[in-house]
Coordinates of C-alpha atoms in Angstrom, one line a residue:
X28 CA 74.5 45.8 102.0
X29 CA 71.9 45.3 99.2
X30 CA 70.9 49.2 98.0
X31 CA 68.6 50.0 94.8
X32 CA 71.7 52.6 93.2
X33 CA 74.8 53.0 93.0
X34 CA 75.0 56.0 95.3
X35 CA 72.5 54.1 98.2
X36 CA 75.2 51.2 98.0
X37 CA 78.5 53.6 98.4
X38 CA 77.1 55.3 101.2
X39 CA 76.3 52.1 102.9
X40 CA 79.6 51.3 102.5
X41 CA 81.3 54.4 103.7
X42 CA 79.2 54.0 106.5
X43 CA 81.1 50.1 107.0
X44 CA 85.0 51.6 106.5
X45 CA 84.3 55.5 108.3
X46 CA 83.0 58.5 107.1
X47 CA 86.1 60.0 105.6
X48 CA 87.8 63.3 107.2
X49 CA 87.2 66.9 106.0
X50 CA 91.1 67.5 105.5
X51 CA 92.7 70.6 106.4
X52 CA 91.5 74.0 104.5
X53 CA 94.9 74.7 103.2
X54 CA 94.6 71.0 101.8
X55 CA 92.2 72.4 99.4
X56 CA 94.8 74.3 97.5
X57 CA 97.7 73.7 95.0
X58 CA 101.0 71.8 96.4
X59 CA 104.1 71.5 94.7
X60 CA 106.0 69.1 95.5
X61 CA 109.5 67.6 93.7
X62 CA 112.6 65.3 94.5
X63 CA 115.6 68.0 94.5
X64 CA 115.4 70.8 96.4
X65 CA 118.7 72.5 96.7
X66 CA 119.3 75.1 99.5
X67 CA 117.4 77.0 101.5
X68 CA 118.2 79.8 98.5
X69 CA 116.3 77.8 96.3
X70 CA 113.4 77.4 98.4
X71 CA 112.7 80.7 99.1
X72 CA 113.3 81.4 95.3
X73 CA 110.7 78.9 93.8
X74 CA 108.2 80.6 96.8
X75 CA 109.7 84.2 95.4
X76 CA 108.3 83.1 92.2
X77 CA 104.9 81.3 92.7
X78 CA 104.3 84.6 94.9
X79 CA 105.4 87.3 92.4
X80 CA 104.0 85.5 89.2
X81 CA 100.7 85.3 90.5
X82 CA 100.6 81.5 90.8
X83 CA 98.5 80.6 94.1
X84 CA 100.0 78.2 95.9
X85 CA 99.6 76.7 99.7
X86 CA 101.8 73.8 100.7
X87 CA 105.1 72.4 99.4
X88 CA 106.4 68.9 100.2
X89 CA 109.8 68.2 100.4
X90 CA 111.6 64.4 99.2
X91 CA 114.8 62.8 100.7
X92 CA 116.6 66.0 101.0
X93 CA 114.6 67.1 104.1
X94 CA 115.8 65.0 106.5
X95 CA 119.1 62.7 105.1
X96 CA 122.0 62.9 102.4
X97 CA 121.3 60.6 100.3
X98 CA 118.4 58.2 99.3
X99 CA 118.9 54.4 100.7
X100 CA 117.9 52.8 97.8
X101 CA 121.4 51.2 97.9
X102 CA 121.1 50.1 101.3
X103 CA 121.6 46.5 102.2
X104 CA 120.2 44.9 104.7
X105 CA 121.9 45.9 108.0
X106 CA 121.9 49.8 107.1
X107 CA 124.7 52.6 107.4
X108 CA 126.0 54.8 110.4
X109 CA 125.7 57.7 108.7
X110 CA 122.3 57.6 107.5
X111 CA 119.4 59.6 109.5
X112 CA 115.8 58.2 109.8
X113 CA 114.6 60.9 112.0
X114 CA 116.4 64.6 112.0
X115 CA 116.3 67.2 109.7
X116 CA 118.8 67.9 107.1
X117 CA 121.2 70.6 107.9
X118 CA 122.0 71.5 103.9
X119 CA 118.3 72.0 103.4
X120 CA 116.9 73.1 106.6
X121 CA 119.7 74.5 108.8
X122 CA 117.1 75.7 111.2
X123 CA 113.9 74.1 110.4
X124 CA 111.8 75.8 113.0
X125 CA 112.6 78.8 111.9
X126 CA 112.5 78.2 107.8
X127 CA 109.2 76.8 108.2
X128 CA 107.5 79.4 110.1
X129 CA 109.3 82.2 107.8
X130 CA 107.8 80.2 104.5
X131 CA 104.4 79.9 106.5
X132 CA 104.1 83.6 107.7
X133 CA 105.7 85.0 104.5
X134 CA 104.6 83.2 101.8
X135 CA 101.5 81.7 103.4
X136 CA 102.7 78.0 102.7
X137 CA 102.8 74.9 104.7
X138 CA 105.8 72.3 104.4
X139 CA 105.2 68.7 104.1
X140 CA 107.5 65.8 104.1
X141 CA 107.9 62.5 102.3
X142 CA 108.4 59.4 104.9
X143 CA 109.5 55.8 104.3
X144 CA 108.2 52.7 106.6
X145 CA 111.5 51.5 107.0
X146 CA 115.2 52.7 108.8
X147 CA 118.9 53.2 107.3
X148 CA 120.7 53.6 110.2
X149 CA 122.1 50.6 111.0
X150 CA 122.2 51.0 114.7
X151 CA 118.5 51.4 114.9
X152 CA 118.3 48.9 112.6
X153 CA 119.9 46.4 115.1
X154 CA 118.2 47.9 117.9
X155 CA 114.9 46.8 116.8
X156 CA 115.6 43.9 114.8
X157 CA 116.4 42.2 117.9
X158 CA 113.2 43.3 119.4
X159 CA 111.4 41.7 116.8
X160 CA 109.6 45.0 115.5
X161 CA 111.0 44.5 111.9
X162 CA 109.1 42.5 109.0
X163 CA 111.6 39.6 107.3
X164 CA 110.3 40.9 104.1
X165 CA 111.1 43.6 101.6
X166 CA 108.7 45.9 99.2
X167 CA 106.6 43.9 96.9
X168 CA 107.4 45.7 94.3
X169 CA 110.1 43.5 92.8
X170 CA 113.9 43.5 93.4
X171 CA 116.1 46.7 93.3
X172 CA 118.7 45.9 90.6
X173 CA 121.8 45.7 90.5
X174 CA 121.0 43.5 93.5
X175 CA 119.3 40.1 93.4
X176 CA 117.4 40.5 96.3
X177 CA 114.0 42.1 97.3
X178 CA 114.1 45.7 97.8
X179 CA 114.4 47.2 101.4
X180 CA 115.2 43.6 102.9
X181 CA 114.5 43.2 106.4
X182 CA 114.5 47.3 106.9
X183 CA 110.2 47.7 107.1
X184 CA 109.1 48.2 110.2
X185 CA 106.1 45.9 111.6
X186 CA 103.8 48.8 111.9
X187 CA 100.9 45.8 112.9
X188 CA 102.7 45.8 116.6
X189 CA 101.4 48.6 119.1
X190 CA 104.8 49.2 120.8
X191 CA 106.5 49.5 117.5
X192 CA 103.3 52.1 116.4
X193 CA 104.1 54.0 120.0
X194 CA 107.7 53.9 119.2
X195 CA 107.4 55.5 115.9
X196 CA 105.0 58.2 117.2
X197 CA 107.5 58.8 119.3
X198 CA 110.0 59.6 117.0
X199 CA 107.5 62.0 115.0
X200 CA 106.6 64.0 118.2
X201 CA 110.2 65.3 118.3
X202 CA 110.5 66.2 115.1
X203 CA 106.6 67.9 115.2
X204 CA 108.5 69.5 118.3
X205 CA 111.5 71.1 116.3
X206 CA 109.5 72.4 114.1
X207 CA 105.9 72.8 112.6
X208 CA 105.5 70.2 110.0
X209 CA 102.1 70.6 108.9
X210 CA 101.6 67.1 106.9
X211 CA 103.4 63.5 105.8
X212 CA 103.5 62.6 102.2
X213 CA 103.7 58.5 103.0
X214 CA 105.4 56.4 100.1
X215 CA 106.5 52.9 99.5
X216 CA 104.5 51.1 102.2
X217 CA 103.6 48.2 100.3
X218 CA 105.6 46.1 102.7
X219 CA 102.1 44.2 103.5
X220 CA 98.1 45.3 103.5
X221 CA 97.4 47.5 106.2
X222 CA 101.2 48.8 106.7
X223 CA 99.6 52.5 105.7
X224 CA 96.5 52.0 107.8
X225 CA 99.1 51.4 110.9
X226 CA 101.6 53.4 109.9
X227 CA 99.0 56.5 109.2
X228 CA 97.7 55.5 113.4
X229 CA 101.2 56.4 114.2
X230 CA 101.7 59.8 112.5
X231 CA 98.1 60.3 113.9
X232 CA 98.8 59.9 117.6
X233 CA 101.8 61.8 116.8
X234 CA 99.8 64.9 116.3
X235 CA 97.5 64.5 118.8
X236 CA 100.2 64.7 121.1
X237 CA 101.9 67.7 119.9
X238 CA 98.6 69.1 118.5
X239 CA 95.3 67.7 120.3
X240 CA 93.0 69.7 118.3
X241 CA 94.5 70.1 115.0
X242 CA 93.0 67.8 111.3
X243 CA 95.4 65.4 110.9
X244 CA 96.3 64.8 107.2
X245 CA 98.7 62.6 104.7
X246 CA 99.4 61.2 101.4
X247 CA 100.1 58.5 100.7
X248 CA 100.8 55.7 97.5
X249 CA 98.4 52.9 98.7
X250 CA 95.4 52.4 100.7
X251 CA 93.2 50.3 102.5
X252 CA 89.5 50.7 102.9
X253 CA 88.8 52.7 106.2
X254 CA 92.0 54.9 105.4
X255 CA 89.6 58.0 105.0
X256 CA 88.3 58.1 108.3
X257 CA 92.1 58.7 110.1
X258 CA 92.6 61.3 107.2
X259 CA 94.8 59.6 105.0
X260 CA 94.6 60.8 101.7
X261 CA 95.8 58.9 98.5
X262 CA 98.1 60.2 94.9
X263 CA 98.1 57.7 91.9
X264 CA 102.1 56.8 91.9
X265 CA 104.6 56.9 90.0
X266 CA 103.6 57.6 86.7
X267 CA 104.6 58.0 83.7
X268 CA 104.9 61.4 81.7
X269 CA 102.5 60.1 78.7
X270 CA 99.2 60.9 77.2
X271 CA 98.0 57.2 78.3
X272 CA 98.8 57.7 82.0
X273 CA 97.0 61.3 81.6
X274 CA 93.9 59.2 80.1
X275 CA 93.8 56.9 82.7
X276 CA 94.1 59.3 85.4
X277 CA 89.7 60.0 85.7
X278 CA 89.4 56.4 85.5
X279 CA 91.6 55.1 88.5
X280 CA 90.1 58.2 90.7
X281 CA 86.4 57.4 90.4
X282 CA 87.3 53.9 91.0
X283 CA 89.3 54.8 94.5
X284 CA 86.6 56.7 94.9
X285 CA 84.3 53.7 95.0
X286 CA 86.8 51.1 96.5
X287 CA 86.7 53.5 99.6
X288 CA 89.6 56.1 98.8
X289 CA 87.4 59.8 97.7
X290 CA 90.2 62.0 98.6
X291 CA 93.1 61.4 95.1
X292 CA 95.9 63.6 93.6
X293 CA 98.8 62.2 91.3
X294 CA 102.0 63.6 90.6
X295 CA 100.6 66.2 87.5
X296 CA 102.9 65.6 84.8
X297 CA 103.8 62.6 85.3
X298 CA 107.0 61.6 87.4
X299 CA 109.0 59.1 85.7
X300 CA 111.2 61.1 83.5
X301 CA 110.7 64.5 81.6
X302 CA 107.4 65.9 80.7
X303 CA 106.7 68.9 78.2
X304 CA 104.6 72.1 78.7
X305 CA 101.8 71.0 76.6
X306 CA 101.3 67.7 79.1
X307 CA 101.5 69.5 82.1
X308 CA 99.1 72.4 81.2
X309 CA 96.5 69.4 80.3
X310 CA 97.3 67.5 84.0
X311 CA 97.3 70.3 85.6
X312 CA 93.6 71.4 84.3
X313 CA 92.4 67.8 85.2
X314 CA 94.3 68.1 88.8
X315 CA 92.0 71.2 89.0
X316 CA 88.4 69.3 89.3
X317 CA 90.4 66.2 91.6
X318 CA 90.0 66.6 95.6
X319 CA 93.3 67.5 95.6
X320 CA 95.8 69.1 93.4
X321 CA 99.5 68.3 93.0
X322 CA 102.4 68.4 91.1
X323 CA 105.7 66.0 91.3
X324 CA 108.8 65.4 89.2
X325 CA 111.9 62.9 89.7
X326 CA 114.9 64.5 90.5
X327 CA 117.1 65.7 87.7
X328 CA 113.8 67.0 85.9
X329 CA 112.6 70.2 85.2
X330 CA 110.4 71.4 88.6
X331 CA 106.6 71.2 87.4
X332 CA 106.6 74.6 88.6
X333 CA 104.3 76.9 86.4
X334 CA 106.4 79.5 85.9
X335 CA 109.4 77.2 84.2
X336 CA 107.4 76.2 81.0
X337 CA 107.2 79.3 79.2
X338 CA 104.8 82.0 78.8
X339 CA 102.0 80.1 77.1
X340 CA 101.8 77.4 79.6
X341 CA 102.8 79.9 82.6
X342 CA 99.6 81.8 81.6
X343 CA 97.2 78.9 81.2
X344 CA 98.3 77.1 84.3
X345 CA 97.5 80.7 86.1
X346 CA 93.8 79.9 84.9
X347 CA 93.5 77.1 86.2
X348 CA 95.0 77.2 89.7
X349 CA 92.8 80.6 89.5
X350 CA 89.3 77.8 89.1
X351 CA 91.0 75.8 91.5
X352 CA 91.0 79.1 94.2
X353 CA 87.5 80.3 93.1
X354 CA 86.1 76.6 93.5
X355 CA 87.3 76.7 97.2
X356 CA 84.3 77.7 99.0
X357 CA 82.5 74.8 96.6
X358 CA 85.0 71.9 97.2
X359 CA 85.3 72.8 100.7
X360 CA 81.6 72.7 101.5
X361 CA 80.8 69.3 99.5
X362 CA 83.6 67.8 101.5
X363 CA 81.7 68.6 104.6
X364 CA 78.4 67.3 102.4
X365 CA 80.4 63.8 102.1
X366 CA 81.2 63.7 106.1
X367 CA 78.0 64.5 106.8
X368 CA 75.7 61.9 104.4
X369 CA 78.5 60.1 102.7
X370 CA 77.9 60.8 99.8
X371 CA 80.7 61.4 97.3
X372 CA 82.1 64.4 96.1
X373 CA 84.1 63.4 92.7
X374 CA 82.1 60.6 91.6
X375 CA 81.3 58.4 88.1
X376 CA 78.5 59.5 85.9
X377 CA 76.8 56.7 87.2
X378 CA 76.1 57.2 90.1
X379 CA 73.6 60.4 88.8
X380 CA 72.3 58.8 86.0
X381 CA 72.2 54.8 86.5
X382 CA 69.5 54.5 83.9
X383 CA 71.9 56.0 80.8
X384 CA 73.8 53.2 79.6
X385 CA 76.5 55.5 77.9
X386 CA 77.0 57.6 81.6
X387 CA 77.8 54.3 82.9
X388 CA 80.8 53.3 81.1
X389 CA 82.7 57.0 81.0
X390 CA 85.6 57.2 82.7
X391 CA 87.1 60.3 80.7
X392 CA 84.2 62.7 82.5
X393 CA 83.7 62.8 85.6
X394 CA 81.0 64.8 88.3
X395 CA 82.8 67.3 90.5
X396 CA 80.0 68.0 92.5
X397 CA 77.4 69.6 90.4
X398 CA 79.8 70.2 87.5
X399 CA 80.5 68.1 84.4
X400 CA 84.0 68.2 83.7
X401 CA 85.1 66.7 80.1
X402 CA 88.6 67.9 80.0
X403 CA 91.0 66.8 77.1
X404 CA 93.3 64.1 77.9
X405 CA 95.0 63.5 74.5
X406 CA 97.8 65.6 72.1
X407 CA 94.8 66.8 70.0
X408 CA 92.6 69.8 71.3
X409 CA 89.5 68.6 69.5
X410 CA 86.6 67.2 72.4
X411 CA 83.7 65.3 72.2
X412 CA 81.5 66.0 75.7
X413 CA 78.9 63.5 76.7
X414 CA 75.5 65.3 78.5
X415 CA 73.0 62.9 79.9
X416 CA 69.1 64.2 80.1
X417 CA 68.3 67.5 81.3
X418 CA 69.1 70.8 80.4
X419 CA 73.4 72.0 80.4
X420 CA 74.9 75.5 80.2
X421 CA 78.5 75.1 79.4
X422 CA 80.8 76.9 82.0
X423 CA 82.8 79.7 81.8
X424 CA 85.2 81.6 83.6
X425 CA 85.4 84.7 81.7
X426 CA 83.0 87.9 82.5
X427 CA 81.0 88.6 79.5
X428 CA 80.9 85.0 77.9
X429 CA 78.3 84.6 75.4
X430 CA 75.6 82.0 77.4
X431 CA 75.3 78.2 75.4
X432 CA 72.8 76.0 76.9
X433 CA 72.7 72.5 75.1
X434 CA 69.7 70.2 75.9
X435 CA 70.5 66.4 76.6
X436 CA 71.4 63.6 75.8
X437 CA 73.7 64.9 73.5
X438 CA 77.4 65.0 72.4
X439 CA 78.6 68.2 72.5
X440 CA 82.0 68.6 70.6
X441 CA 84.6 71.6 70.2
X442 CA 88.3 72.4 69.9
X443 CA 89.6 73.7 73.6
X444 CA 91.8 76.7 73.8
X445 CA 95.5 75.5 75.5
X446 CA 93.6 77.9 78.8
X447 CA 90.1 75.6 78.6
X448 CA 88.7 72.7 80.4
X449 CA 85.5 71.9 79.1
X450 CA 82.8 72.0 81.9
X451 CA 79.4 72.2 82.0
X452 CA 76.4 72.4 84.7
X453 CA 73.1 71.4 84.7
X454 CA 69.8 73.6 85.4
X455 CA 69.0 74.4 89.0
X456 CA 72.9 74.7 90.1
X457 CA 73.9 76.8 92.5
X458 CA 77.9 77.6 92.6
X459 CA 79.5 79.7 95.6
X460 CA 82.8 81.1 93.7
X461 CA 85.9 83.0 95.8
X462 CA 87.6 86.2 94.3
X463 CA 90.8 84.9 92.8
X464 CA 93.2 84.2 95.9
X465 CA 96.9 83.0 96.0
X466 CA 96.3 81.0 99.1
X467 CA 93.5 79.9 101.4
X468 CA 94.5 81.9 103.9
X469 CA 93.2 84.8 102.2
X470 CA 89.7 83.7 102.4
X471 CA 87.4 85.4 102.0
X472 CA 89.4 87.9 100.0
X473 CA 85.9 90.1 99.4
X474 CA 82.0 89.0 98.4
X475 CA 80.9 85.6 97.6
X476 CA 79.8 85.3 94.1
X477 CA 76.5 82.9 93.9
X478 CA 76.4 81.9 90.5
X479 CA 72.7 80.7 89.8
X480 CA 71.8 78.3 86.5
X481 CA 68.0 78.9 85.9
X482 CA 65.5 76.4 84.7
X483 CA 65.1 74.6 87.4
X484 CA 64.8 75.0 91.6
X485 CA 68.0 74.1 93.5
X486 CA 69.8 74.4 96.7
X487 CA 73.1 74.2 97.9
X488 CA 74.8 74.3 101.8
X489 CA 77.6 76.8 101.9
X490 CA 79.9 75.3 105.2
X491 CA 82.9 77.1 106.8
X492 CA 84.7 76.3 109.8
X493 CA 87.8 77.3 111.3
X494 CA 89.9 75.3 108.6
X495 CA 92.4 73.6 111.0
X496 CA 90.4 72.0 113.9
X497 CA 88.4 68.9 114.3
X498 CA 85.6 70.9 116.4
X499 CA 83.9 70.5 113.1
X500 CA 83.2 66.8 113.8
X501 CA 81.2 68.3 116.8
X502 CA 79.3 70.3 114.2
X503 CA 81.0 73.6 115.2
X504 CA 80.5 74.8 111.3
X505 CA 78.9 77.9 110.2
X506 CA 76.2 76.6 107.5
X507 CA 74.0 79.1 104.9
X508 CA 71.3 76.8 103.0
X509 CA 71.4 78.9 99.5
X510 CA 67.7 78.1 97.9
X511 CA 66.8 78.9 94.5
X512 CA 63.1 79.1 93.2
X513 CA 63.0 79.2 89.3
X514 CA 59.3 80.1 88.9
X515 CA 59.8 83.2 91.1
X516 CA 62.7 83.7 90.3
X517 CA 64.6 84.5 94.0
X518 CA 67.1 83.1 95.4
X519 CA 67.2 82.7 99.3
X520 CA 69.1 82.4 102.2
X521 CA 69.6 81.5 105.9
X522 CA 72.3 80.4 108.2
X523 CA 72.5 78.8 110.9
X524 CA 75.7 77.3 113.7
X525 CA 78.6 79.3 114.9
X526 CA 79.4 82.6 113.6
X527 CA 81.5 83.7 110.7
X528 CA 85.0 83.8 111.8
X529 CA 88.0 86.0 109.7
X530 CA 88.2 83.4 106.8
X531 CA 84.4 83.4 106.0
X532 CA 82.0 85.3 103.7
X533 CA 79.6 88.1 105.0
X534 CA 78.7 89.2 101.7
X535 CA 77.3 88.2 98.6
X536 CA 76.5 89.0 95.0
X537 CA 74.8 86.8 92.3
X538 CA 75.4 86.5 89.1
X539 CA 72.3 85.0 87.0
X540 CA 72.3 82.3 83.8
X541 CA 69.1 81.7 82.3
X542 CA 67.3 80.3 79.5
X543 CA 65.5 83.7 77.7
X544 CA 67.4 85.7 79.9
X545 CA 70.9 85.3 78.0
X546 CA 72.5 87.7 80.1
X547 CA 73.3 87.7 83.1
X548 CA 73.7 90.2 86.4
X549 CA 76.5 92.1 86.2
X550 CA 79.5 91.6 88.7
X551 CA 79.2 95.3 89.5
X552 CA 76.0 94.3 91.1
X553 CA 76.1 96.1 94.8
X554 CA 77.1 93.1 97.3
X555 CA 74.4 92.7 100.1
X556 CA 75.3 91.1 103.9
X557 CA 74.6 87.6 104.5
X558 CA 72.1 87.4 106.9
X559 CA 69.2 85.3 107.9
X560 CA 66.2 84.8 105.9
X561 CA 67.0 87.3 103.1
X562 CA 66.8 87.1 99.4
X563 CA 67.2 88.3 96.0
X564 CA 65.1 88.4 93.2
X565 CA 66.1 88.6 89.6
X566 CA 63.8 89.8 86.7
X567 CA 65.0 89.8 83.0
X568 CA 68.8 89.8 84.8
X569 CA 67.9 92.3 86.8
X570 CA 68.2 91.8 90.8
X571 CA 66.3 93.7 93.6
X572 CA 66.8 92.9 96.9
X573 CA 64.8 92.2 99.5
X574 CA 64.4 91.9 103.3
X575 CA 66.7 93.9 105.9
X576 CA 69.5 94.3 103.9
X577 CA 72.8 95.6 104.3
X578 CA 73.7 97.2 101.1

């Protein structure tokens, strides 16, 4: 695949291993997810709280406790009686059909839960051992002390046969039948290579079974090229609650990202042992520009739940899962962008500028879209921000923000507040923002704000869909091409496809930043109905509207 760039050579390549999925709209949100929850009590306490603190939230994923007693990390070989591979838990989910549509309908959150490639019960366990649908081998991983033998010994299933894929998709429908899980988090499948590829076919046909038209969607530890295009979607592992794993979180993304894997989340705070509120705050913010945002923690550990680390961190994590929400309408159209021309949404400076030999080595910033993100990945608040050519207006998410515009290459350095993410944009972007939301469902929760950065002409393709189907991959999308000329000082719009459904945006406002302008339109700016072929123009901050608009 010879290719002239970077980006000409990664879209060639997505185009080899599948265009990767646009996942679910509620995927777009925050999940919490953590190894210990308690009762159904507790569960509908930790929702009580994300809902009445003001901490949006749409998905929680359940560990072991969802569907057996214990773990079977002590399991031998041949398995126990007692343990269940595929039921629900009745100390935690006494009547999962029910629970789950109660925290759906409630609390507007979907329920995922953690699976394992292998069985405990030994009677299934004999069963298919002597069909020959198990591997001989254990995890990779090492041995599982105390005992001197590899981990999960002769329990992995040999996801590579079709019957034993069939089989397991079996299993899944009844439990998608009982009740409405609404994803699979996939862990410890490094048994051999493409044991998640196979094993993610399974949970796949699964749901087109049960569900024929619904996005199917997982996470999972490890991937294999062409994982994307099933919907598979990856987290970082288990890592550790330090400054160095935080650091090296940017790094390992962009280069999933290019190795084939563009949808990542980790486990935000880190999941090996106890974090600290100053840690998490930080994760969290980087978590916030990621494709997907998440938080884990080992059992025994304080939840990474906002709203447990104190009132300083409680109030700067609200800030950021409140950039996460407004960014939804953003993220959510350049992952259509990156089904429809491949070409990434979190991506390496690099790939933008492959001519500045300081973009090329960064790993600490990344491009989220059209927005820089520097964010600070050590103890220390002090940043040093990296702009390549062009001109940068540094982004804020407070109204009345004083405007700084910094003209590249440059370094631009600073001291974040605990509630900051250094983030910047370049000249020409166009950035469709939400009202602040506490779940996706809630779209579109009042008028699109269309933030414009002047100096240069730009565009940018607002796409909504239903948020649940794959009729999108038919191109059943509702698409408005947002156009901004800089000389003239308008900004335009059409749309064209299906027609807004409940969750999408009829009306607009904008909100200017320009250089000699320094101000910029004020949010109390009337909203005006998105329609075809209108526009807006601005004049010393000023807007006017015109064409038939509905003001």
């Amino acid at each position: 695949m010879p290719a002239s760039s970077l980006a000409e050579g990664t879209s060639a390549y997505y185009s080899l291993i599948g265009t990767p999925r646009v996942p679910p709209r509620f995927a777009f949100g925050f999940i919490a997810s953590r190894w210990g929850w308690e009762s159904p009590a507790y569960i509908e306490q930790i929702l009580g709280s994300f809902r009445s603190g003001n901490f949006p939230l749409d998905a929680v994923i359940f560990d072991f406790e969802w569907f057996t007693n214990v773990s079977d990390y002590d399991l031998l070989p041949a398995g126990e009686p007692w343990y269940q591979d595929f039921d629900f838990q009745k100390k935690l989910l006494p009547d999962p059909r029910a629970q789950l549509e109660k925290y759906q309908e409630r609390y507007n959150v979907r329920v995922g839960g953690i699976r394992k490639p292998r069985l405990g019960n030994s009677q299934v366990l004999k069963d298919l051992t002597q069909k020959g649908w198990m591997l001989p081998q254990g995890c990779q991983d090492g041995t599982w002390p105390p005992l001197d033998r590899t981990y999960a010994d002769g329990r992995n299933m040999n996801f590579s046969m079709p019957e034993v894929r069939d089989w397991y998709a079996g299993k899944l429908e009844g439990m998608l039948r009982t009740a409405p899980m609404a994803f699979w988090w996939n862990d410890e499948g490094e048994v051999d290579f493409f044991t998640f590829h196979r094993w993610n076919e399974a949970e796949r046909k699964a749901l087109a079974t049960v569900k024929p038209r619904s996005r199917f969607w997982s996470l999972n530890r490890a991937f294999s090229p062409g994982m994307a295009r099933l919907g598979a979607t990856l987290w970082t592992g288990d890592v550790n609650p330090t400054w160095e794993d935080l650091y090296k979180t940017p790094g390992m993304m962009l280069n999933w990202a290019l190795a084939g894997a563009p949808y990542v989340a980790c486990d935000s705070g880190g999941f090996t042992g106890a974090t600290n509120a100053q840690l998490l705050t930080r994760w969290l913010q980087v978590a916030t520009f990621m494709p997907t945002m998440r938080v884990h923690s080992q059992n025994g550990q304080v939840p990474h739940f906002p709203f447990l680390w104190g009132d300083q961190a409680a109030n700067a994590m609200r800030c950021t899962l409140n950039v996460r929400y407004r960014l939804l309408p953003y993220h959510y159209s350049l992952a259509h962008r990156m089904f429809q021309t491949r070409q990434l949404w979190v991506r390496p400076l690099a790939m933008d500028f492959p001519n500045d030999k300081l973009a090329a080595s960064l790993t600490t910033q990344w491009l989220d879209g059209d927005i820089l993100v520097a964010p600070i990945l050590a103890q220390v608040s002090n940043y040093s921000a990296y702009l390549p050519e062009g001109l940068w207006f540094t982004l804020s998410w407070e109204d009345g923000e004083p405007l700084v515009i910094h003209k590249g290459p440059t370094h631009v350095t600073g001291e974040a507040a605990f509630d900051e993410v250094p983030a910047f944009v370049r000249a020409g972007t166009i950035l469709p923002l939400a009202p602040v939301l506490q779940h996706t469902g809630a779209l579109p929760g009042g008028a699109l704000e269309v933030q414009v950065f002047g100096g240069a002409d730009g565009s940018f393709e607002l796409v909504e869909d239903d948020g649940e189907s794959v009729d999108y991959e038919a191109g059943h999308t509702c698409t408005t091409l947002l156009t901004w000329d800089d000389a003239s000082r308008v900004l335009q719009w059409s749309q064209k496809g299906l027609e807004p459904d409940k969750h999408s945006f009829t009306h607009l406002y904008v909100t200017y930043f320009g250089p000699g302008v320094h101000r910029s339109v004020p949010t109390t700016s009337k909203t005006v109905a998105l329609r075809s072929d209108q526009k807006i123009i601005l004049a010393d901050g000023v807007a006017t509207y015109g064409g038939d608009l509905a003001i």
